[in-house]
């Protein structure tokens, strides 16, 4: 049947000829070519020469979630490992506002006065929220940021604390292979990330400030126990007295702690990062620490223990990932979780059920 629209008498809606569609892609736009991935050997060669661009690219691959990047990164790390280890790894922690950025800036310049190179890395578990911008942000360390021998890298942003920490640990290897003989690892002193940092540094420095009420409140005992030194910042102006009082309080608190495995007695010093007072004393103490632990063998012992710890940590992390990333397991978990929540299955039976599916799937 003829369509009514074709009738000249038709008065209803008609379809007009449309206009030609413009092309979706602007033909004048020059297509940007993606930079080809460097090979592991190219990266290693660059890193060993101290090439900062190659180092940065390798670190980006360590942090990447892409499979091909991961494989290259692991090869680079393995090849850099024999050239790593020759550094002082120092963990620096303190609550926001304690003056970490200001301090790292002046500490950094102090260590660089004698030559050498410094890498400032960070572990910030909250960076998933803030896209890694709080820590390691270059603008916070103005002088170091423009120093030719300083390499500043913000916290890896994606993933669990364990994953973020592992990436930082791997980055240390790359930086050392590139000749960075001073490594600072920064954390916000509020959570569990301190334990992760402790497992990758030789010396752990806790930054504190006075005048925040009862000095020993609000600081986790665990963090204090890990500290090889507590340094009280902002000992300037009217704050000198309170800083000294806090120093006395920390000293007596530390007496109550069990002796450290290293045999080193943690020290408490005051300083002012802003006015650059007391910095040399802190560094003189850190020098003494390194001389002490190298002499009594603890330095080597701790590094070996850390390597062992990371081996197991890495196994744990990869097993968990393999398990939880599995879509069948994901579904099964949901079902079992629901059963547990409705009291139809015990937690243990549910766990056994999910694990059985996993083991069967992997022929275990
Ligand atoms: P972060 O959050 O721990 O990194 O702390 P910042 O380094 O950003 O410092 C927090 C604030 O404390 C800034 O306003 C600094 O200028 C100030 N500050 C840092 N060090 C000192 C110091 O030695 N004395 C005084 N009076 N203020 C300081």
CSV table of N, CA and C and ligand atoms in Angstrom, one decimal, residues 95-102 140 233-234 236 272-275, ligand 1:
chain,number,residue,atom,x,y,z
A,95,UNK,N,52.0,13.7,62.5
A,95,UNK,CA,50.6,14.0,62.1
A,95,UNK,C,50.6,15.2,61.1
A,96,UNK,N,49.5,15.4,60.4
A,96,UNK,CA,49.5,16.6,59.5
A,96,UNK,C,49.6,17.8,60.3
A,97,UNK,N,50.5,18.7,59.8
A,97,UNK,CA,50.7,20.0,60.6
A,97,UNK,C,51.9,19.9,61.5
A,98,UNK,N,52.5,18.7,61.6
A,98,UNK,CA,53.7,18.6,62.5
A,98,UNK,C,54.9,19.3,61.8
A,99,UNK,N,54.8,19.5,60.6
A,99,UNK,CA,55.9,20.1,59.8
A,99,UNK,C,56.8,19.2,59.0
A,100,UNK,N,56.1,18.1,58.5
A,100,UNK,CA,56.9,17.1,57.8
A,100,UNK,C,57.5,17.7,56.5
A,101,UNK,N,56.7,18.5,55.7
A,101,UNK,CA,57.2,19.0,54.5
A,101,UNK,C,58.3,20.0,54.7
A,102,UNK,N,58.1,20.9,55.7
A,102,UNK,CA,59.1,21.9,56.0
A,102,UNK,C,60.4,21.2,56.5
A,140,UNK,N,55.2,21.3,48.1
A,140,UNK,CA,55.4,21.4,49.6
A,140,UNK,C,56.9,21.4,49.9
A,233,UNK,N,59.4,19.4,66.8
A,233,UNK,CA,59.5,20.5,65.9
A,233,UNK,C,58.9,21.8,66.5
A,234,UNK,N,59.2,22.9,65.8
A,234,UNK,CA,58.7,24.2,66.2
A,234,UNK,C,59.2,24.7,67.5
A,236,UNK,N,60.6,27.1,68.7
A,236,UNK,CA,61.1,28.5,68.4
A,236,UNK,C,60.1,29.5,69.0
A,272,UNK,N,63.8,23.4,65.2
A,272,UNK,CA,62.9,24.3,64.5
A,272,UNK,C,63.2,24.1,63.0
A,273,UNK,N,62.3,23.5,62.3
A,273,UNK,CA,62.5,23.4,60.8
A,273,UNK,C,62.5,24.7,60.2
A,274,UNK,N,61.5,25.5,60.6
A,274,UNK,CA,61.3,26.8,60.0
A,274,UNK,C,62.6,27.7,60.1
A,275,UNK,N,63.1,27.8,61.3
A,275,UNK,CA,64.3,28.6,61.6
A,275,UNK,C,65.6,27.9,61.4
B,1,LIG,P1,53.0,18.8,57.4
B,1,LIG,O1,51.5,18.8,57.2
B,1,LIG,O2,53.4,17.8,58.5
B,1,LIG,O3,53.7,18.5,56.1
B,1,LIG,O4,53.4,20.2,57.9
B,1,LIG,P2,54.0,21.5,57.1
B,1,LIG,O5,55.5,21.3,56.8
B,1,LIG,O6,53.1,21.8,55.9
B,1,LIG,O7,53.9,22.6,58.2
B,1,LIG,C1,52.6,22.9,58.8
B,1,LIG,C2,52.7,24.4,59.3
B,1,LIG,O8,53.7,24.5,60.3
B,1,LIG,C3,53.2,25.4,58.2
B,1,LIG,O9,52.4,26.5,58.3
B,1,LIG,C4,54.6,25.6,58.5
B,1,LIG,O10,55.1,26.9,58.1
B,1,LIG,C5,54.6,25.5,60.0
B,1,LIG,N1,56.0,25.1,60.5
B,1,LIG,C6,56.7,24.0,60.1
B,1,LIG,N2,57.9,24.0,60.8
B,1,LIG,C7,57.8,25.0,61.7
B,1,LIG,C8,58.8,25.4,62.7
B,1,LIG,O11,59.9,24.9,62.8
B,1,LIG,N3,58.4,26.5,63.4
B,1,LIG,C9,57.2,27.1,63.3
B,1,LIG,N4,56.9,28.1,64.1
B,1,LIG,N5,56.3,26.7,62.3
B,1,LIG,C10,56.6,25.7,61.5
